[in-house]
XYZ file of C-alpha atoms in Angstrom:
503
model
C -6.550 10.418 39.793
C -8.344 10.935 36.292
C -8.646 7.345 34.736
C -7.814 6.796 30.934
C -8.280 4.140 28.419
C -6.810 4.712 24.632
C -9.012 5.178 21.607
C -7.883 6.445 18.058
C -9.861 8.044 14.957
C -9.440 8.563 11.600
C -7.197 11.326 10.645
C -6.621 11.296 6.434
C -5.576 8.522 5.860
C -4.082 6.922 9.215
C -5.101 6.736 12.532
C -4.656 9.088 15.468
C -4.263 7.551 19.251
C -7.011 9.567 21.558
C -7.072 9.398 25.279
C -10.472 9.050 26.292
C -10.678 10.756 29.857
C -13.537 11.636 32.277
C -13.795 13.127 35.397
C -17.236 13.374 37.706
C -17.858 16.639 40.185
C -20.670 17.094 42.735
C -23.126 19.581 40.487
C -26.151 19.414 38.691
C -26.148 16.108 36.722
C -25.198 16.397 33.351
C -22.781 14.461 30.537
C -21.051 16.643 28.655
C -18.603 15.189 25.682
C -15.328 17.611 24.719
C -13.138 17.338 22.237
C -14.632 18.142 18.510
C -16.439 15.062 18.928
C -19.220 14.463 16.526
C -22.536 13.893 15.891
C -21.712 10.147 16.188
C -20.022 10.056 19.405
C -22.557 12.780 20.948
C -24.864 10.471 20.457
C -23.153 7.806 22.706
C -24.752 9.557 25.368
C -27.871 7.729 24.861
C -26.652 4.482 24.445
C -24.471 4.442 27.128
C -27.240 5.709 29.232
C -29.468 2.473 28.768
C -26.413 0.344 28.038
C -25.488 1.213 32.135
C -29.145 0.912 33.332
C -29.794 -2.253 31.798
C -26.626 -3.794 33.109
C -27.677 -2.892 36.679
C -25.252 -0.191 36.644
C -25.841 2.573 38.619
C -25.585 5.865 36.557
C -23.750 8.287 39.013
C -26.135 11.601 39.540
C -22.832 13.728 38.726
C -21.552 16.134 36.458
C -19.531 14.127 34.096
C -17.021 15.611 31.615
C -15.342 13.278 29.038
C -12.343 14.698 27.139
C -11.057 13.426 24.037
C -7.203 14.454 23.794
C -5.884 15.944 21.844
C -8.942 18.522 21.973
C -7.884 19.752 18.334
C -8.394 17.029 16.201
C -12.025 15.927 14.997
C -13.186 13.181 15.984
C -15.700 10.284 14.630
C -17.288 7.100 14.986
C -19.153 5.203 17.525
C -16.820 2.500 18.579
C -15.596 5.120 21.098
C -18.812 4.085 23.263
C -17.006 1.589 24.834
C -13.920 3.352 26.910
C -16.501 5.951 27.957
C -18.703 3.947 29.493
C -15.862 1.793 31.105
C -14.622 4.894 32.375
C -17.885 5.723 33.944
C -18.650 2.234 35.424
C -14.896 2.516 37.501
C -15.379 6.085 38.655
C -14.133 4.980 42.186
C -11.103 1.903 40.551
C -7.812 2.231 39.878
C -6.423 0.420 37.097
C -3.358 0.540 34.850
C -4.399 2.797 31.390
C -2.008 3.035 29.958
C -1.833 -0.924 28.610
C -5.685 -0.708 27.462
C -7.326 0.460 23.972
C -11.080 -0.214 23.621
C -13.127 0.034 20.463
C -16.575 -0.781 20.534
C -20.070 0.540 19.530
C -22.929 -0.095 22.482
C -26.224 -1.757 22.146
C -28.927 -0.475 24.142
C -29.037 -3.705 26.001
C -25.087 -3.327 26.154
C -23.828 -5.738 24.227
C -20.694 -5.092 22.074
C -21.345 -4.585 18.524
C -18.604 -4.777 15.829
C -17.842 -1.366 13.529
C -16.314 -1.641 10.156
C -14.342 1.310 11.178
C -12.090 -0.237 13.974
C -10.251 -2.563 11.844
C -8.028 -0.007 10.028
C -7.448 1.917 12.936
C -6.086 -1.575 14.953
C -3.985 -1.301 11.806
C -2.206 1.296 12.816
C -2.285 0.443 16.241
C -0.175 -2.413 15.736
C 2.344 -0.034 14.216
C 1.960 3.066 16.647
C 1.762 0.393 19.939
C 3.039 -2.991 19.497
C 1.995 -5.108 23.048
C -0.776 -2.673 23.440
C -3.907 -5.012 25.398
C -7.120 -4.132 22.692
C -10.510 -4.408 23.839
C -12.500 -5.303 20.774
C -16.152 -6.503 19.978
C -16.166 -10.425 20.121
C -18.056 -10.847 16.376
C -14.859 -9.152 14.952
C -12.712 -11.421 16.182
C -12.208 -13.475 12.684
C -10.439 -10.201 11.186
C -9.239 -9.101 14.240
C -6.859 -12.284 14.764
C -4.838 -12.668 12.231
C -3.253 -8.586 13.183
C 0.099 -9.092 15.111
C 1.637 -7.437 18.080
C -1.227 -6.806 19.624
C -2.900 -8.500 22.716
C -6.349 -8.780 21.848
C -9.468 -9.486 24.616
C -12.797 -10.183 22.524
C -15.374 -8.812 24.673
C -19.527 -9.674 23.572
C -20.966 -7.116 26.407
C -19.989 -4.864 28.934
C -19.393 -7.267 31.480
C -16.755 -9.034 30.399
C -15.050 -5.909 29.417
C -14.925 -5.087 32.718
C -13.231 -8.268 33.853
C -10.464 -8.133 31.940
C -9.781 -4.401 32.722
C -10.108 -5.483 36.366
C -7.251 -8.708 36.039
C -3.891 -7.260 37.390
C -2.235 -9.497 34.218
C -4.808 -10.495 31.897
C -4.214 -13.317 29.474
C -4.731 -12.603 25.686
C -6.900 -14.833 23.459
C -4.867 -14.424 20.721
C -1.224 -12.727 20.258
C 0.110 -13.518 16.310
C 3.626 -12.643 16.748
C 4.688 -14.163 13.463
C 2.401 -14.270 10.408
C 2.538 -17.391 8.783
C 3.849 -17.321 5.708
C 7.182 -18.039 4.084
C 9.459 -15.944 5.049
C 13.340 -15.239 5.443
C 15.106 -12.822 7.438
C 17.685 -10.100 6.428
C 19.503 -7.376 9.077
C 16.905 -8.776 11.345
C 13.900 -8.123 9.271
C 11.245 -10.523 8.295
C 10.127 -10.490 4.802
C 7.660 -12.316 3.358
C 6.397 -13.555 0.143
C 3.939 -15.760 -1.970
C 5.751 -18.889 -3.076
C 1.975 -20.401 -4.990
C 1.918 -19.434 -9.274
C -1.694 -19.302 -10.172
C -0.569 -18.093 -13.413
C 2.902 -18.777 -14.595
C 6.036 -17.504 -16.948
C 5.816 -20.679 -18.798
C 2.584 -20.199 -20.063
C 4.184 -17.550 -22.413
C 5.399 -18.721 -25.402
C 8.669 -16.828 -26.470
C 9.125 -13.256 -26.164
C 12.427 -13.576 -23.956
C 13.000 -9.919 -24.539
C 9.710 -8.999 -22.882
C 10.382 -11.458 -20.032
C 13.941 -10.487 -19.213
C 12.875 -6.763 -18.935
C 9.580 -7.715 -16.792
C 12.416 -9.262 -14.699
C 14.205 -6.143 -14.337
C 10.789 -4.310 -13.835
C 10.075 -6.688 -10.828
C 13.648 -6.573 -9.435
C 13.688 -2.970 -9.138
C 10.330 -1.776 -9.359
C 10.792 0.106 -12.769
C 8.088 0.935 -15.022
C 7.232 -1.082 -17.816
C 5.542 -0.211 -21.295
C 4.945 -3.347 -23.924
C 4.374 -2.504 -27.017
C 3.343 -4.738 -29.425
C 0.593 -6.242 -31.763
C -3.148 -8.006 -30.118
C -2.255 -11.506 -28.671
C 1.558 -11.216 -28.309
C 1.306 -11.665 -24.870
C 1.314 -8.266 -23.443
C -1.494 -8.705 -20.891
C -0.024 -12.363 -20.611
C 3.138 -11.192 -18.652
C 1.736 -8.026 -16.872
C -0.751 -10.530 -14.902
C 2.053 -12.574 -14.247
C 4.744 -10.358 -12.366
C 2.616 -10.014 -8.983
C 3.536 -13.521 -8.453
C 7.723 -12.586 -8.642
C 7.612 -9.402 -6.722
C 9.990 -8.766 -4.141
C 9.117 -9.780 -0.607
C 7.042 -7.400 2.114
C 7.678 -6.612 5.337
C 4.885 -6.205 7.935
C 4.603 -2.766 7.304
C 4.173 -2.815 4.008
C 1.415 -5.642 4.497
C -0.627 -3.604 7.009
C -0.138 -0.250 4.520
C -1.764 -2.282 1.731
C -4.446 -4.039 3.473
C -5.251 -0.751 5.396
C -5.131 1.402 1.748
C -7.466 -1.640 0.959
C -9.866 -1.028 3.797
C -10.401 2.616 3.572
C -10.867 1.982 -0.666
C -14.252 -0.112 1.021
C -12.351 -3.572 -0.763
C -12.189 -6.756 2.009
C -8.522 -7.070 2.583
C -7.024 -9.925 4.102
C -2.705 -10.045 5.314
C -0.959 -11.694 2.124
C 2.291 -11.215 1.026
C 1.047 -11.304 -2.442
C 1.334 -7.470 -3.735
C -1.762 -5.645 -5.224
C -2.426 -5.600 -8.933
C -4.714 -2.709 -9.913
C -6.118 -2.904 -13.779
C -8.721 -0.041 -14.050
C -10.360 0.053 -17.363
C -9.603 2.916 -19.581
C -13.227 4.220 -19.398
C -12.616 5.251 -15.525
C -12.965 8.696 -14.507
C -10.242 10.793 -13.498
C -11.767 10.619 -9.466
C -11.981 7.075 -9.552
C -8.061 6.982 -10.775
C -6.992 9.471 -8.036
C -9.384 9.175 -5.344
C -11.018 11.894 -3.505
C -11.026 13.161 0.099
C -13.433 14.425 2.208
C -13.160 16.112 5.700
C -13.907 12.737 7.591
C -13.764 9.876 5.137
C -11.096 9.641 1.994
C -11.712 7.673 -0.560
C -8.276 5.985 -2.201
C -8.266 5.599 -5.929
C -6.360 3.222 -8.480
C -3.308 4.897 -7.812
C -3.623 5.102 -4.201
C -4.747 1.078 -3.822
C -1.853 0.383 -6.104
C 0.507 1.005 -3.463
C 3.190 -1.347 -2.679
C 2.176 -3.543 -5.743
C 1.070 -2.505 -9.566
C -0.723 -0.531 -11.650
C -1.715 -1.704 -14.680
C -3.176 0.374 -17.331
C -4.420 -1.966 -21.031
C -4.862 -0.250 -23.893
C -2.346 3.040 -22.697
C -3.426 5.465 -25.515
C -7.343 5.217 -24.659
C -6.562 6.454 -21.538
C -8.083 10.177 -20.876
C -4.966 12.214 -21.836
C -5.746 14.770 -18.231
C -5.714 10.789 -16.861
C -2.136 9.780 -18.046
C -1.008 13.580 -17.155
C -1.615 13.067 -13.569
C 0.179 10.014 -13.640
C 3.514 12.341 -14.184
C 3.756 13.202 -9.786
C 2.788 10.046 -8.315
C 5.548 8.220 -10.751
C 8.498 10.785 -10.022
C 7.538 11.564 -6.284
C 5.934 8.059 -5.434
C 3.302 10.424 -3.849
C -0.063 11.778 -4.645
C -1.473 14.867 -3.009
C -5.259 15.259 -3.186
C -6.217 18.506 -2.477
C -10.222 20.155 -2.086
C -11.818 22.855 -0.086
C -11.750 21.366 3.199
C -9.306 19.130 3.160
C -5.717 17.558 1.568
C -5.038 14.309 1.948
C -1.532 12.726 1.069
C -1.316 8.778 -0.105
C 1.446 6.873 -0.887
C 2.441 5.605 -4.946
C 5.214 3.408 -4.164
C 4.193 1.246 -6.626
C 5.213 -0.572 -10.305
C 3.540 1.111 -13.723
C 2.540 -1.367 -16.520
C 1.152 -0.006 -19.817
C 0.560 -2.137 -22.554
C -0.107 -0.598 -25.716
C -0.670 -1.476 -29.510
C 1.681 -0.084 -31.992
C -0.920 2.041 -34.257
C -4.754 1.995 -33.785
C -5.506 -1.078 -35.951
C -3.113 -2.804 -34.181
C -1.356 -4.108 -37.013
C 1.571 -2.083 -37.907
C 4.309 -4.172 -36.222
C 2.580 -7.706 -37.963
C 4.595 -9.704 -40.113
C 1.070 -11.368 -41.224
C -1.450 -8.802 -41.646
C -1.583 -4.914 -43.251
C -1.931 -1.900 -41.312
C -4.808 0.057 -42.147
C -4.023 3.396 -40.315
C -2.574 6.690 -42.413
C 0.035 7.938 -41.067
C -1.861 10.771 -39.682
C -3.769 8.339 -37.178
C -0.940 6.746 -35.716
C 0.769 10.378 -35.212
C -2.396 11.158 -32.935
C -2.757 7.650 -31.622
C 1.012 7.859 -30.242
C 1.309 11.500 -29.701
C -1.459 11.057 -26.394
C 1.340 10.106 -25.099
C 3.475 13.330 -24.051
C 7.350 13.395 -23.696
C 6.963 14.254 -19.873
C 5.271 10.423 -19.050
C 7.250 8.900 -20.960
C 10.629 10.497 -19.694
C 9.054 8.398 -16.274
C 8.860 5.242 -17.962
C 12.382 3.207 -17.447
C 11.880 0.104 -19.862
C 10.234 0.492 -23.283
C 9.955 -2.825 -25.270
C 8.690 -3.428 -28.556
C 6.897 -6.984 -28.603
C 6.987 -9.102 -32.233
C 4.376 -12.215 -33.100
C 4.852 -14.994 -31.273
C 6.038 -18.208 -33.979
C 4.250 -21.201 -33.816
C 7.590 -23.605 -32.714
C 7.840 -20.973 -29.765
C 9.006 -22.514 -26.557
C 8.828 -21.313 -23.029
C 12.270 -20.456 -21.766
C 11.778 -19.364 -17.656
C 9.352 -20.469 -15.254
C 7.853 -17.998 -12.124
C 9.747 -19.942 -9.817
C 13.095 -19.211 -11.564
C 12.187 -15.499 -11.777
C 10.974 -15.044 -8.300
C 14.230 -16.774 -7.344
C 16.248 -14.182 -9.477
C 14.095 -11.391 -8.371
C 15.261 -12.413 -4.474
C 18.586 -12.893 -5.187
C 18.764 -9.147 -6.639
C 16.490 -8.079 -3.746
C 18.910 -9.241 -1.427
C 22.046 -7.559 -2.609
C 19.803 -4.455 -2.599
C 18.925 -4.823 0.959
C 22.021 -5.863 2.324
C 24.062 -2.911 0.212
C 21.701 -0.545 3.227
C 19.069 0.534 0.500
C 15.908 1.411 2.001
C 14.008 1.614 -1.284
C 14.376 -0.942 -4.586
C 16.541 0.847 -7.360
C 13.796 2.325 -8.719
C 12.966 4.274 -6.176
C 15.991 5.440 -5.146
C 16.210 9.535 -4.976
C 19.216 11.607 -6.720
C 21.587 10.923 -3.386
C 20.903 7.705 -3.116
C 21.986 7.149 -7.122
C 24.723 8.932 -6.639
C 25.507 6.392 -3.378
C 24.646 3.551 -5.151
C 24.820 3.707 -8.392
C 28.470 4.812 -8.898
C 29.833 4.055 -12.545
C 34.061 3.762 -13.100
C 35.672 5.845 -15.944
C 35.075 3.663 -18.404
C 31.180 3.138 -18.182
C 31.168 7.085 -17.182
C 32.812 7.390 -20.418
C 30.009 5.148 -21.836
C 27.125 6.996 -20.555
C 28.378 10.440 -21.801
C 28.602 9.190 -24.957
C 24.635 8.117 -24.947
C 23.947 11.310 -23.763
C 25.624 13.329 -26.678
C 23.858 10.968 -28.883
C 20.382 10.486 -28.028
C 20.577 14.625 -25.888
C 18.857 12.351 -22.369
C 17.150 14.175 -20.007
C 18.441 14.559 -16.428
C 15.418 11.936 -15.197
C 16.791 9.399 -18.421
C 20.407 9.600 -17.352
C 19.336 8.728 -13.352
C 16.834 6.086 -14.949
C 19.166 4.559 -16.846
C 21.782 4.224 -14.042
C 19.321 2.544 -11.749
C 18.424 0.065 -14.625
C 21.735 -0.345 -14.749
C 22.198 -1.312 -11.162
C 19.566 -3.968 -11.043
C 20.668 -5.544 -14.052
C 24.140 -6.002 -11.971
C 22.474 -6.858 -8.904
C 20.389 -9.880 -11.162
C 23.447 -11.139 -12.090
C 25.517 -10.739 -8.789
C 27.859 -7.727 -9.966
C 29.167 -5.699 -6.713
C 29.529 -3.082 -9.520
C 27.889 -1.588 -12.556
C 29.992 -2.570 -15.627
C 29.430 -1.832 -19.189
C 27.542 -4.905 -20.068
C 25.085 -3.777 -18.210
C 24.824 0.029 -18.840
C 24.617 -1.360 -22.763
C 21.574 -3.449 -21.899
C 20.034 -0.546 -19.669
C 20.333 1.969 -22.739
C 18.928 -1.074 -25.172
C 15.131 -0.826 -23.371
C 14.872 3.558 -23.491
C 12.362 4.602 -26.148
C 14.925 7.088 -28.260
């Protein structure tokens, strides 16, 4: 019988379960590691060497092979020295495999060392192999914890990961079945959210336009551009919808926190979505990310995943910048693509752009003079190109806030309206929020009667929409119903959808 224990390695941008395997025949001695392992792993050869010998292990004077399945797929990283050398040390013990992953790097004196690399793989793990028992280095076990459905043992040296291997039913140290946040439940599914405002809706003075179309933008995920002079409070409510987001699920949470991980951030489970405000100086790479063979590197869009992008100051944005945008907005996907490798991430995730009406800033002020010709703000507004802004669903135009302004809706009140929209989505069978709903799905659920069909043509004759504007507007449409409890879209609010396109 060949004895296994479960590994994984990075493959793009997720993890790939490897069965570590090794079998011992009466030759010349020699170790010999298969499986397009690399420099990294060859080099566990060594360590496990004096790891063994130092732990009064005797080092069997066989020809060992030790396969890495599936023998295609590169491999990397050094926390595989800890199944091989378990493997070695019960040559002659059965045990039951398939229950065991172990991750570990190897001291010389064999102690277990932690590896920044294992804790988006366990990620995944929890995904690919809920219940799976973990072996995993003791000094990890902090960040390791808080990771449910898996059965974690936290192992400081070789020893004791031999004991628990050896323990026909092994007790975890920690099992997190439930995270513990507030949650609520829907078709079976847990979903949880951030119910603490660090910065709130009341804070903004006015602008009840602006607010009741960031409230659409958060109930459906659409994008967003404000438009308006300096200090009306664009910036003011962009940093303010993370906190009224729809809820996650626990996939979503370990997708962010693992796109957080492999983007080198420290990433934490919250049910508070990501908020991404790159400065318009950034590169192109550093907006899109790069990949590599071995190791990709996530950018802005990419780490914006499940959450929001926000991009201050649109217009100063490199124009081959804002151009890219244009996939990862229409197919929530970006494909990074180089010599030796492609590497696919998810964009699944809210646009923000706040921009100023002319380059002075001033040419929407009731108070102060423009100072551009009308040459300037023709260039300033024409970096922005038909095909983005055919992806943008709300467009609002943002006037000066008056002194006697008054705050109208609190966070609390929106988050509550975003959930109560959230929920109709949900429990109408939509796997996506409206606005990321593909051309069956609108057709599904976004189904207009004569009347607001009748509506809708009429817009298009008028203002000649696009294809994209038309299915736009109808999921605009259908949040706005689902915010205020409609079963169906009516004409009120197709009239209100068609009030935020830029015409």
């Amino acid at each position: 019988m060949v004895n296994k224990i479960f590994c994984a390695t990075r493959s793009g941008t997720s993890a790939k379960i490897v069965e570590v395997e090794v079998t011992f025949a009466r030759a010349l001695p020699a170790f010999i590691i298969s499986g397009l392992a690399n420099n990294s792993i060859q080099e566990a050869k060594q360590r496990i060497h004096s790891a063994l010998q130092n732990n009064n292990f005797t080092f069997p004077p066989l020809k060992i092979v030790v396969n890495l399945s599936p023998s295609d797929l590169p491999k990397s990283g050094s926390h595989f020295d800890l199944p091989i050398a378990l493997l070695i040390v019960l040559q002659k013990e059965n045990f039951t495999p398939q229950k065991w992953f172990a991750f570990g790097e190897l001291g010389l004196d064999g102690k277990i060392r932690h590896n920044d690399n294992i804790y988006p793989l366990l990620l995944d793990i929890a995904l690919l192999c809920p219940q799976a028992n973990v072996i995993v280095p003791k000094g990890g076990k902090k960040l390791f914890s808080p990771i449910p459905n898996l059965n974690f043992f936290y192992a400081d040296d070789i020893n004791e990961a031999l004991e628990f291997i050896k323990q026909e039913s092994p007790t975890p140290e920690t099992y997190a079945e439930e995270l513990k946040f507030p949650s609520f439940k829907i078709n079976d599914e847990t979903y949880y959210y951030h119910n603490e405002f660090e910065l709130d809706f009341s804070e903004v003075k006015g602008q009840d336009i602006a607010k009741r179309a960031a409230l659409i933008a958060a109930s459906g995920f659409h994008n967003l551009i404000l438009e308006g002079s300096p200090g009306c409070g664009k910036s003011m409510i962009a940093k303010r919808l993370k906190y009224i987001l729809p809820p996650l699920t626990l996939k979503e949470m370990i997708e962010t926190v693992k796109i957080q991980t492999l983007g080198n951030h420290s990433a934490f489970y919250t049910p508070l979505r990501s908020f991404r405000n790159p400065h318009q100086s950034a590169s192109k790479s550093s907006i899109l990310g790069s990949a590599t063979q071995n190791e990709p590197k996530p950018g802005e869009i990419a780490l914006a995943h499940n959450g929001i992008l926000f991009f201050d100051e649109l217009p100063l944005f490199k124009k081959e910048i804002l151009e890219s945008l244009r996939e990862p907005l229409e197919n929530n996907q970006l494909v990074v693509s180089r010599v030796q490798s492609k590497i696919e991430y998810d964009t699944s995730f809210l646009f923000i752009g706040a921009q100023n009406p002319c380059p002075c800033g001033n040419l929407l002020s009731l108070t102060k003079t423009c100072r551009c010709q009308d040459k300037e703000i023709k260039t300033y507004k024409n970096k922005l190109s038909e095909p983005f802004m055919d992806r943008i669903d709300l467009f609002v135009q943002m006037s000066e806030t008056k002194e006697n302004s008054k705050s109208s809706i609190s966070s609390k009140q929106m988050q509550e309206e975003v959930f109560k929209a959230f929920k109709m989505q949900i429990l109408r069978g939509q796997t996506h929020l409206n606005g990321k709903l593909n051309e069956k799905e609108i057709d599904r659920f976004c189904v207009l009667d004569e009347d607001t069909r009748n509506l809708l043509d009429q817009a298009i004759n008028r203002f000649s929409l696009s294809e994209r504007s038309i299915h736009k507007i109808k999921k605009i449409s259908r949040t706005i119903a689902d915010l205020e409890g409609s079963d169906h879209i009516e004409k009120p609010h197709l009239l209100e959808a068609l009030s935020y396109r830029r015409i």
